[in-house]
Amino acid sequence: MSRCQIKSIKKDEFQIVSFIGHIDEAFMQVATTIPASENYIFSFKNLISINSSGIREWILYTQKLKSKKVVLTDCPKVFIDQASMVEGFIPSHFQVQSFYVPYFNEETDAEKLVLVQYGTEFTKDKNSIPHEFTDTDGLKYEIDIIPSKYFKFLTKS
Amino acid sequence: MYTLTNEQRSEIIKSHLAQKKSSYNMAGNLKEYLLLNTKHDCILVEDNLKPQQIIQMCLDRNIKHIIQNSKIPLIDKINSIDEIIAHPLKFMTFNQKFYPDNDTQICFGFNSKDDRSELVNRVLNFFEIDPKNHNTEHIPKSVEELIMNAQVHAPKIGDFKSPHNMSFLAEKKGANIALSVFDDYGSMNINKFLNKILNTYTIGTADSINYGAGGAGLGSSIIFQSAEALYIAVLPKRITRVTIITPIKVRAKDREIEQKTIHIINSL
C-alpha cells in the first residue's frame, strides 16, 4: 500500500495535485489515480520523503506526462536533493515555481527553510537566492547547502 | 580538517597494535598495506580517500577494512573493529553493540508487513529527531532504506517463501549514533552492494537506476552517503547485518569534508 496520499482539485484549466507523505515503491498505485488533464500544478508542501524506489517510480510517472504542462510548487529539500543529483528527475518541460532553501544559525543551531519563488529569487537564467540573511530577531542565517550542488537542477531543467 | 599527519597516524597504529585483542595487521598507507600478510585480517588506516576511492579499493584490491579519521575519531573506530575482529560471530547478533556501556538504545523486531513509516518514526522519536530538521535528514533516509532492504529486497534475492526475522538496533552515545538492521535471510551479495554504490559515482545516479525487477539500485548509495562508517556483514543464508555510524547532525559542508570508513566483516 502506498504511503503517499493524493489530494486533487480542478481549478480553471489546472488540475492541482497535493502529494502528502512518502513517495516509495508503491507510488504508482496512487499516481495512476490522478485525474487526466493537460495542465497540472503539483504541490509538494506536505511531502515527507522519497526513498530509492520512490525516485524510480517518480521518474516513471513523469514519463507519462511528456506532453503536459506541469508546474511544481513548494518543493522541499528532499525533492530538490534528488532533482540536482538525478538527471531527468525533473523533466526539462516541467517548471519549478517554488522550492525550499535551508539556512542555519551557527550560534543557536537554529534551522530555517525559506521558500524561494520563480521570477523573484530565480528564473531560468538567473539565481539571486541570498547566501545569508538576518531574521527579525537579528539572528544571522547562512545558507546550509552547497550551492553548486543544490542549485544544479536550475541549470538542468 | 580531519587529515592526520603520517606521524600521528603511525603513532596511533603503533600504540594500538601493542594492545590489540586478536591477530590482524594494520598499515598506515596503501603501499605498506600491500606488503601485509593476508593470512590474517588486514586494516588500512588512511586519509584523504574520497568515498568513491574507498569503494573502488574494496572491489579492486579486495580490501575489507578502510578506516579514516573524521568527526568520529580514528581511535574510536579502531577500537570498534578490534572488538569485531576478535568476535566476528558476536557481530552477527545484538550482543555486539557499538556503545555497550551505554543504555541509550532501542531494539525491536519487525516483519515485511509492518508499516515502515511507524518503524522509522519509532527510531526518530527515540533520538528525539524532528523530521523537519534538515541537518538530521540522513537519519530517516538511512533508516528507511535499511528497513526497506530487509522488508522488500532481502526476501526476493533468495526467493524465500516464508517470512523471516528482522530486527533493528539503534544506539546513541553523545553526538553519534549507530543504526543496525539484521535479517536472517543472509541473502545480500556484498560485491553487488558495493558495485551499486560505485555506479552512482562512475556513471551517475540517473544511469544507475534499475528499471527492471527488484530495487532501484540506489538504496546502497543512500545508506553509504548517510554513513561516516559503514559495516556490512553476511553469513550466507543465515544473517545479514548492516550498520551505519554517523554523527546525529551533519551539515552539508561537514559532509563535503567527511572521510568515510568501511568494514566488510567476514564472519565465517
CSV table of C-alpha atoms in Angstrom, one decimal:
chain,number,residue,atom,x,y,z
A,1,MET,CA,0.0,0.0,0.0
A,2,SER,CA,1.3,3.4,-0.9
A,3,ARG,CA,2.3,5.8,1.9
A,4,CYS,CA,1.6,8.7,-0.4
A,5,GLN,CA,-1.8,10.3,-0.2
A,6,ILE,CA,-3.0,12.4,-3.1
A,7,LYS,CA,-5.5,15.3,-2.9
A,8,SER,CA,-6.6,16.7,-6.3
A,9,ILE,CA,-8.9,19.5,-7.3
A,10,LYS,CA,-9.7,21.1,-10.6
A,11,LYS,CA,-9.2,24.9,-10.8
A,12,ASP,CA,-9.6,26.7,-14.1
A,13,GLU,CA,-7.6,24.8,-16.7
A,14,PHE,CA,-5.3,23.3,-14.0
A,15,GLN,CA,-5.5,20.1,-12.1
A,16,ILE,CA,-4.0,20.9,-8.7
A,17,VAL,CA,-2.5,17.9,-7.0
A,18,SER,CA,-1.0,17.7,-3.5
A,19,PHE,CA,1.4,14.9,-2.6
A,20,ILE,CA,1.2,14.1,1.1
A,21,GLY,CA,3.5,11.6,2.9
A,22,HIS,CA,6.2,9.4,1.3
A,23,ILE,CA,6.9,8.6,-2.3
A,24,ASP,CA,8.0,5.0,-2.2
A,25,GLU,CA,7.9,1.7,-4.2
A,26,ALA,CA,4.1,1.8,-4.2
A,27,PHE,CA,3.8,5.4,-5.6
A,28,MET,CA,2.5,4.3,-9.0
A,29,GLN,CA,-0.6,2.9,-7.3
A,30,VAL,CA,-1.7,6.4,-6.3
A,31,ALA,CA,-0.2,8.3,-9.2
A,32,THR,CA,-2.4,6.4,-11.6
A,33,THR,CA,-5.5,7.8,-9.8
A,34,ILE,CA,-4.6,11.4,-10.6
A,35,PRO,CA,-7.3,12.7,-12.9
A,36,ALA,CA,-6.2,13.3,-16.5
A,37,SER,CA,-5.5,16.9,-17.5
A,38,GLU,CA,-3.4,18.9,-20.0
A,39,ASN,CA,-2.2,21.2,-17.2
A,40,TYR,CA,-1.1,20.3,-13.7
A,41,ILE,CA,0.1,22.1,-10.6
A,42,PHE,CA,1.9,19.6,-8.3
A,43,SER,CA,2.3,20.8,-4.7
A,44,PHE,CA,4.9,19.1,-2.5
A,45,LYS,CA,4.3,21.1,0.6
A,46,ASN,CA,3.4,18.0,2.6
A,47,LEU,CA,5.9,15.6,1.0
A,48,ILE,CA,7.9,14.0,3.8
A,49,SER,CA,10.4,11.7,1.9
A,50,ILE,CA,11.3,9.9,-1.3
A,51,ASN,CA,13.1,6.6,-0.9
A,52,SER,CA,15.3,5.0,-3.5
A,53,SER,CA,12.4,3.1,-5.1
A,54,GLY,CA,10.3,6.2,-5.0
A,55,ILE,CA,12.9,8.0,-7.1
A,56,ARG,CA,12.5,5.4,-9.8
A,57,GLU,CA,8.6,5.4,-9.6
A,58,TRP,CA,8.5,9.2,-9.8
A,59,ILE,CA,10.7,9.2,-12.9
A,60,LEU,CA,8.5,6.6,-14.5
A,61,TYR,CA,5.4,8.6,-13.6
A,62,THR,CA,6.8,11.8,-15.1
A,63,GLN,CA,7.5,9.9,-18.4
A,64,LYS,CA,3.7,9.6,-18.7
A,65,LEU,CA,3.4,13.4,-18.7
A,66,LYS,CA,5.6,14.2,-21.7
A,67,SER,CA,3.1,16.3,-23.5
A,68,LYS,CA,1.6,18.0,-20.4
A,69,LYS,CA,2.3,21.4,-18.8
A,70,VAL,CA,3.4,20.7,-15.2
A,71,VAL,CA,4.3,23.3,-12.6
A,72,LEU,CA,5.9,22.2,-9.3
A,73,THR,CA,5.4,24.2,-6.2
A,74,ASP,CA,6.7,24.2,-2.6
A,75,CYS,CA,9.4,21.6,-3.4
A,76,PRO,CA,11.0,20.5,-0.2
A,77,LYS,CA,14.8,19.8,0.3
A,78,VAL,CA,14.2,16.0,-0.1
A,79,PHE,CA,12.8,16.7,-3.5
A,80,ILE,CA,15.4,19.2,-4.7
A,81,ASP,CA,18.3,17.0,-3.5
A,82,GLN,CA,17.1,14.3,-5.9
A,83,ALA,CA,16.5,16.8,-8.7
A,84,SER,CA,20.0,18.1,-8.5
A,85,MET,CA,21.5,14.6,-8.3
A,86,VAL,CA,19.4,12.6,-10.7
A,87,GLU,CA,19.4,13.7,-14.4
A,88,GLY,CA,15.8,13.7,-15.6
A,89,PHE,CA,14.2,13.7,-12.2
A,90,ILE,CA,12.5,17.0,-13.2
A,91,PRO,CA,11.9,16.8,-17.0
A,92,SER,CA,13.0,19.8,-18.9
A,93,HIS,CA,9.5,20.9,-19.8
A,94,PHE,CA,8.4,21.0,-16.1
A,95,GLN,CA,8.6,24.4,-14.4
A,96,VAL,CA,9.7,24.7,-10.8
A,97,GLN,CA,7.6,27.6,-9.4
A,98,SER,CA,8.9,27.5,-5.8
A,99,PHE,CA,11.3,25.4,-3.6
A,100,TYR,CA,12.7,25.5,-0.1
A,101,VAL,CA,16.3,26.6,0.7
A,102,PRO,CA,17.8,25.6,4.1
A,103,TYR,CA,19.6,28.1,6.3
A,104,PHE,CA,21.5,27.7,9.6
A,105,ASN,CA,22.4,29.9,12.5
A,106,GLU,CA,25.8,28.9,14.0
A,107,GLU,CA,25.2,30.5,17.4
A,108,THR,CA,21.9,28.9,18.2
A,109,ASP,CA,21.9,25.8,16.0
A,110,ALA,CA,18.6,27.0,14.6
A,111,GLU,CA,17.5,25.9,11.2
A,112,LYS,CA,15.2,27.7,8.8
A,113,LEU,CA,13.6,26.8,5.5
A,114,VAL,CA,13.0,29.7,3.1
A,115,LEU,CA,10.6,29.3,0.2
A,116,VAL,CA,12.0,30.9,-3.0
A,117,GLN,CA,9.9,31.8,-6.0
A,118,TYR,CA,10.4,31.7,-9.7
A,119,GLY,CA,10.5,35.3,-11.1
A,120,THR,CA,11.6,36.7,-7.7
A,121,GLU,CA,14.7,34.9,-6.5
A,122,PHE,CA,15.4,32.8,-9.5
A,123,THR,CA,14.5,32.3,-13.2
A,124,LYS,CA,15.9,30.0,-15.9
A,125,ASP,CA,18.7,32.5,-16.4
A,126,LYS,CA,19.4,34.0,-13.1
A,127,ASN,CA,19.8,32.9,-9.5
A,128,SER,CA,19.8,35.6,-6.9
A,129,ILE,CA,18.9,33.4,-3.9
A,130,PRO,CA,20.7,35.0,-0.9
A,131,HIS,CA,23.5,33.1,0.7
A,132,GLU,CA,22.7,34.7,4.1
A,133,PHE,CA,20.0,36.8,5.7
A,134,THR,CA,19.2,38.3,9.1
A,135,ASP,CA,15.9,37.5,10.6
A,136,THR,CA,13.6,39.9,12.5
A,137,ASP,CA,15.3,39.0,15.8
A,138,GLY,CA,18.6,40.0,14.4
A,139,LEU,CA,19.9,36.4,14.1
A,140,LYS,CA,22.2,35.9,11.1
A,141,TYR,CA,21.5,32.8,9.0
A,142,GLU,CA,23.9,31.3,6.4
A,143,ILE,CA,22.9,29.1,3.6
A,144,ASP,CA,23.1,25.4,4.7
A,145,ILE,CA,23.7,23.6,1.4
A,146,ILE,CA,26.5,23.5,-1.1
A,147,PRO,CA,25.1,26.0,-3.7
A,148,SER,CA,26.9,24.4,-6.7
A,149,LYS,CA,25.2,21.1,-5.9
A,150,TYR,CA,21.8,22.1,-4.5
A,151,PHE,CA,21.0,24.6,-7.3
A,152,LYS,CA,22.3,22.3,-10.1
A,153,PHE,CA,18.8,21.4,-11.1
A,154,LEU,CA,18.1,25.1,-12.1
A,155,THR,CA,20.6,24.7,-14.9
A,156,LYS,CA,19.3,21.3,-15.9
A,157,SER,CA,15.6,22.0,-16.1
B,1,MET,CA,40.4,19.3,8.5
B,2,TYR,CA,40.3,15.7,9.7
B,3,THR,CA,43.6,14.7,8.0
B,4,LEU,CA,46.3,13.4,10.3
B,5,THR,CA,50.0,13.7,9.7
B,6,ASN,CA,51.8,10.4,8.8
B,7,GLU,CA,53.5,10.6,12.3
B,8,GLN,CA,50.1,11.0,14.1
B,9,ARG,CA,48.6,8.1,12.2
B,10,SER,CA,51.7,5.9,12.8
B,11,GLU,CA,51.7,6.7,16.5
B,12,ILE,CA,48.0,5.7,16.8
B,13,ILE,CA,48.6,2.5,14.9
B,14,LYS,CA,51.7,1.6,16.9
B,15,SER,CA,50.1,2.2,20.3
B,16,HIS,CA,47.0,0.2,19.2
B,17,LEU,CA,48.9,-2.8,17.8
B,18,ALA,CA,50.6,-3.1,21.2
B,19,GLN,CA,47.3,-3.9,22.9
B,20,LYS,CA,45.1,-5.4,20.1
B,21,LYS,CA,42.8,-8.3,21.0
B,22,SER,CA,43.4,-10.6,18.1
B,23,SER,CA,45.7,-11.4,15.1
B,24,TYR,CA,45.3,-8.8,12.5
B,25,ASN,CA,47.6,-6.5,10.6
B,26,MET,CA,47.4,-2.7,10.2
B,27,ALA,CA,49.0,-0.3,7.7
B,28,GLY,CA,49.1,3.4,7.7
B,29,ASN,CA,49.1,3.7,3.9
B,30,LEU,CA,48.3,1.6,0.8
B,31,LYS,CA,52.0,0.8,0.0
B,32,GLU,CA,52.5,-0.7,3.4
B,33,TYR,CA,49.2,-2.4,3.3
B,34,LEU,CA,50.1,-4.3,0.1
B,35,LEU,CA,53.1,-5.8,1.9
B,36,LEU,CA,51.0,-7.2,4.8
B,37,ASN,CA,50.5,-10.9,5.3
B,38,THR,CA,46.9,-11.5,4.1
B,39,LYS,CA,46.6,-14.7,6.2
B,40,HIS,CA,45.0,-12.5,8.8
B,41,ASP,CA,42.6,-9.6,8.6
B,42,CYS,CA,44.3,-6.5,7.3
B,43,ILE,CA,43.3,-3.0,8.1
B,44,LEU,CA,44.2,0.1,6.0
B,45,VAL,CA,44.2,3.3,8.0
B,46,GLU,CA,44.3,6.1,5.6
B,47,ASP,CA,43.5,9.8,5.0
B,48,ASN,CA,42.1,11.9,2.1
B,49,LEU,CA,40.4,8.9,0.4
B,50,LYS,CA,37.3,10.0,-1.4
B,51,PRO,CA,34.1,7.9,-0.9
B,52,GLN,CA,34.4,6.6,-4.5
B,53,GLN,CA,38.0,5.6,-3.9
B,54,ILE,CA,37.3,3.5,-0.8
B,55,ILE,CA,34.6,1.6,-2.6
B,56,GLN,CA,36.9,1.1,-5.6
B,57,MET,CA,39.7,-0.2,-3.3
B,58,CYS,CA,37.3,-2.7,-1.6
B,59,LEU,CA,36.3,-4.0,-5.0
B,60,ASP,CA,39.6,-3.9,-7.0
B,61,ARG,CA,42.0,-4.8,-4.2
B,62,ASN,CA,39.7,-6.9,-2.0
B,63,ILE,CA,40.4,-4.6,0.9
B,64,LYS,CA,37.9,-5.3,3.7
B,65,HIS,CA,38.7,-2.6,6.2
B,66,ILE,CA,39.5,1.0,5.5
B,67,ILE,CA,39.5,3.5,8.4
B,68,GLN,CA,39.8,7.2,8.2
B,69,ASN,CA,39.8,9.9,10.8
B,70,SER,CA,36.8,12.1,10.7
B,71,LYS,CA,34.3,13.7,13.0
B,72,ILE,CA,34.3,10.4,14.9
B,73,PRO,CA,37.9,10.0,16.0
B,74,LEU,CA,40.2,7.3,14.4
B,75,ILE,CA,40.9,5.7,17.7
B,76,ASP,CA,37.2,5.0,18.4
B,77,LYS,CA,36.9,3.4,15.0
B,78,ILE,CA,40.0,1.2,15.6
B,79,ASN,CA,38.7,0.1,19.0
B,80,SER,CA,35.3,-0.9,17.4
B,81,ILE,CA,36.9,-3.0,14.7
B,82,ASP,CA,39.3,-4.6,17.2
B,83,GLU,CA,36.3,-5.9,19.1
B,84,ILE,CA,34.5,-7.1,16.0
B,85,ILE,CA,37.5,-9.0,14.5
B,86,ALA,CA,38.1,-10.6,17.9
B,87,HIS,CA,34.5,-11.9,17.9
B,88,PRO,CA,33.1,-11.9,14.4
B,89,LEU,CA,30.1,-14.2,15.1
B,90,LYS,CA,29.1,-12.0,18.0
B,91,PHE,CA,28.8,-9.1,15.5
B,92,MET,CA,26.0,-11.0,13.8
B,93,THR,CA,23.9,-10.6,16.9
B,94,PHE,CA,22.5,-7.9,19.1
B,95,ASN,CA,25.2,-8.7,21.6
B,96,GLN,CA,27.7,-6.8,19.5
B,97,LYS,CA,26.8,-3.2,20.3
B,98,PHE,CA,28.8,-0.2,19.4
B,99,TYR,CA,28.2,1.6,22.6
B,100,PRO,CA,28.0,-1.3,25.1
B,101,ASP,CA,28.5,0.8,28.2
B,102,ASN,CA,25.6,3.0,27.3
B,103,ASP,CA,21.9,2.3,28.0
B,104,THR,CA,20.7,4.7,25.4
B,105,GLN,CA,19.5,2.2,22.8
B,106,ILE,CA,16.3,0.6,21.5
B,107,CYS,CA,15.9,-2.7,19.7
B,108,PHE,CA,12.8,-4.0,18.0
B,109,GLY,CA,11.7,-6.8,15.7
B,110,PHE,CA,9.7,-6.2,12.6
B,111,ASN,CA,8.2,-8.1,9.6
B,112,SER,CA,7.7,-7.4,5.9
B,113,LYS,CA,4.1,-6.2,6.5
B,114,ASP,CA,4.8,-3.7,9.3
B,115,ASP,CA,4.2,0.0,8.4
B,116,ARG,CA,7.6,1.4,7.6
B,117,SER,CA,6.6,4.9,8.5
B,118,GLU,CA,5.8,3.8,12.0
B,119,LEU,CA,9.1,2.0,12.3
B,120,VAL,CA,11.1,5.0,11.1
B,121,ASN,CA,9.2,7.3,13.4
B,122,ARG,CA,10.0,5.0,16.3
B,123,VAL,CA,13.7,5.5,15.7
B,124,LEU,CA,13.3,9.3,15.2
B,125,ASN,CA,11.3,9.6,18.4
B,126,PHE,CA,13.9,7.6,20.3
B,127,PHE,CA,16.6,10.0,19.1
B,128,GLU,CA,14.2,13.0,19.6
B,129,ILE,CA,14.8,14.0,16.0
B,130,ASP,CA,12.4,16.4,14.3
B,131,PRO,CA,11.8,15.0,10.8
B,132,LYS,CA,11.6,18.6,9.5
B,133,ASN,CA,15.2,19.4,10.5
B,134,HIS,CA,17.5,19.2,7.5
B,135,ASN,CA,20.8,18.5,9.4
B,136,THR,CA,19.4,15.2,10.7
B,137,GLU,CA,17.7,14.2,7.5
B,138,HIS,CA,20.3,11.5,6.8
B,139,ILE,CA,18.8,9.5,9.8
B,140,PRO,CA,15.2,9.0,8.5
B,141,LYS,CA,16.7,8.5,5.0
B,142,SER,CA,19.0,5.7,6.0
B,143,VAL,CA,16.6,4.0,8.4
B,144,GLU,CA,14.0,4.0,5.6
B,145,GLU,CA,16.5,2.3,3.2
B,146,LEU,CA,17.9,-0.1,5.8
B,147,ILE,CA,14.4,-1.3,6.7
B,148,MET,CA,13.1,-1.4,3.1
B,149,ASN,CA,16.1,-3.6,2.1
B,150,ALA,CA,15.2,-6.1,4.8
B,151,GLN,CA,11.4,-5.9,4.2
B,152,VAL,CA,11.3,-5.8,0.5
B,153,HIS,CA,14.5,-6.8,-1.2
B,154,ALA,CA,16.2,-9.4,1.0
B,155,PRO,CA,13.4,-11.9,0.7
B,156,LYS,CA,13.3,-11.5,-3.1
B,157,ILE,CA,17.0,-12.1,-3.6
B,158,GLY,CA,16.9,-15.5,-2.1
B,159,ASP,CA,13.4,-16.3,-3.4
B,160,PHE,CA,12.3,-17.2,0.2
B,161,LYS,CA,8.8,-18.5,0.6
B,162,SER,CA,8.3,-18.0,4.3
B,163,PRO,CA,8.8,-14.8,6.3
B,164,HIS,CA,12.0,-14.4,8.3
B,165,ASN,CA,13.0,-12.4,11.3
B,166,MET,CA,14.2,-8.9,11.0
B,167,SER,CA,15.3,-6.5,13.7
B,168,PHE,CA,16.6,-3.0,14.2
B,169,LEU,CA,19.0,-1.7,16.8
B,170,ALA,CA,19.5,2.0,17.4
B,171,GLU,CA,22.2,3.2,19.8
B,172,LYS,CA,23.3,6.6,20.8
B,173,LYS,CA,26.4,8.0,22.6
B,174,GLY,CA,26.9,11.7,22.8
B,175,ALA,CA,26.6,13.2,19.4
B,176,ASN,CA,26.9,10.0,17.5
B,177,ILE,CA,24.6,7.1,16.7
B,178,ALA,CA,24.8,3.6,15.4
B,179,LEU,CA,21.9,2.2,13.3
B,180,SER,CA,21.9,-1.6,12.6
B,181,VAL,CA,19.5,-3.7,10.7
B,182,PHE,CA,19.5,-7.5,10.9
B,183,ASP,CA,17.7,-10.1,8.8
B,184,ASP,CA,18.0,-13.8,8.9
B,185,TYR,CA,17.8,-14.2,5.1
B,186,GLY,CA,21.6,-13.7,4.7
B,187,SER,CA,21.0,-13.0,1.0
B,188,MET,CA,23.0,-9.9,0.5
B,189,ASN,CA,25.7,-10.0,-2.2
B,190,ILE,CA,28.3,-7.6,-0.8
B,191,ASN,CA,30.0,-7.1,-4.2
B,192,LYS,CA,26.7,-6.2,-5.8
B,193,PHE,CA,26.0,-3.8,-3.0
B,194,LEU,CA,29.4,-2.1,-3.4
B,195,ASN,CA,29.1,-2.0,-7.2
B,196,LYS,CA,25.8,-0.3,-6.9
B,197,ILE,CA,27.4,2.4,-4.8
B,198,LEU,CA,30.3,2.7,-7.2
B,199,ASN,CA,28.0,3.1,-10.2
B,200,THR,CA,26.4,6.2,-8.8
B,201,TYR,CA,29.9,7.8,-8.8
B,202,THR,CA,31.1,6.4,-12.1
B,203,ILE,CA,28.1,6.5,-14.4
B,204,GLY,CA,25.9,8.9,-12.4
B,205,THR,CA,22.8,8.3,-10.3
B,206,ALA,CA,20.3,8.6,-13.2
B,207,ASP,CA,22.1,5.9,-15.2
B,208,SER,CA,22.4,3.7,-12.1
B,209,ILE,CA,18.7,3.3,-11.7
B,210,ASN,CA,17.4,-0.2,-12.3
B,211,TYR,CA,14.1,-0.1,-14.2
B,212,GLY,CA,13.7,-3.8,-14.2
B,213,ALA,CA,12.6,-6.1,-11.4
B,214,GLY,CA,14.0,-5.6,-7.9
B,215,GLY,CA,15.2,-2.4,-6.2
B,216,ALA,CA,16.1,0.8,-7.9
B,217,GLY,CA,19.7,0.2,-7.1
B,218,LEU,CA,20.1,3.5,-5.3
B,219,GLY,CA,19.5,2.4,-1.7
B,220,SER,CA,23.0,1.2,-1.1
B,221,SER,CA,24.3,4.6,-2.2
B,222,ILE,CA,21.9,6.4,0.1
B,223,ILE,CA,23.0,4.3,3.0
B,224,PHE,CA,26.7,4.8,2.2
B,225,GLN,CA,26.2,8.6,1.8
B,226,SER,CA,24.4,8.8,5.2
B,227,ALA,CA,27.2,6.9,7.0
B,228,GLU,CA,30.5,8.1,8.3
B,229,ALA,CA,31.4,4.5,8.9
B,230,LEU,CA,29.6,1.6,7.2
B,231,TYR,CA,29.8,-2.0,8.4
B,232,ILE,CA,28.5,-4.8,6.2
B,233,ALA,CA,28.4,-8.4,7.3
B,234,VAL,CA,26.8,-11.5,5.8
B,235,LEU,CA,26.6,-15.1,6.9
B,236,PRO,CA,25.1,-16.6,3.8
B,237,LYS,CA,21.6,-17.9,4.2
B,238,ARG,CA,21.8,-17.1,7.9
B,239,ILE,CA,22.2,-13.4,8.7
B,240,THR,CA,22.8,-10.0,7.1
B,241,ARG,CA,23.8,-7.1,9.3
B,242,VAL,CA,24.3,-3.6,8.0
B,243,THR,CA,25.4,-0.9,10.4
B,244,ILE,CA,26.0,2.8,9.9
B,245,ILE,CA,27.7,5.0,12.4
B,246,THR,CA,27.2,8.7,12.0
B,247,PRO,CA,27.0,12.0,13.9
B,248,ILE,CA,23.4,12.9,14.6
B,249,LYS,CA,23.8,16.3,13.0
B,250,VAL,CA,25.7,16.6,9.8
B,251,ARG,CA,25.7,19.9,7.9
B,252,ALA,CA,26.2,19.9,4.1
B,253,LYS,CA,29.6,21.5,4.5
B,254,ASP,CA,30.6,18.8,7.0
B,255,ARG,CA,29.6,16.1,4.6
B,256,GLU,CA,31.9,17.7,2.0
B,257,ILE,CA,35.0,17.1,4.2
B,258,GLU,CA,33.9,13.9,5.8
B,259,GLN,CA,36.3,11.0,5.5
B,260,LYS,CA,34.5,7.7,5.3
B,261,THR,CA,35.3,4.3,6.8
B,262,ILE,CA,34.1,0.9,5.6
B,263,HIS,CA,34.3,-2.6,7.0
B,264,ILE,CA,33.3,-5.8,5.3
B,265,ILE,CA,33.1,-8.4,8.1
B,266,ASN,CA,34.0,-12.0,7.2
B,267,SER,CA,32.1,-14.0,9.9
B,268,LEU,CA,32.9,-17.4,8.5
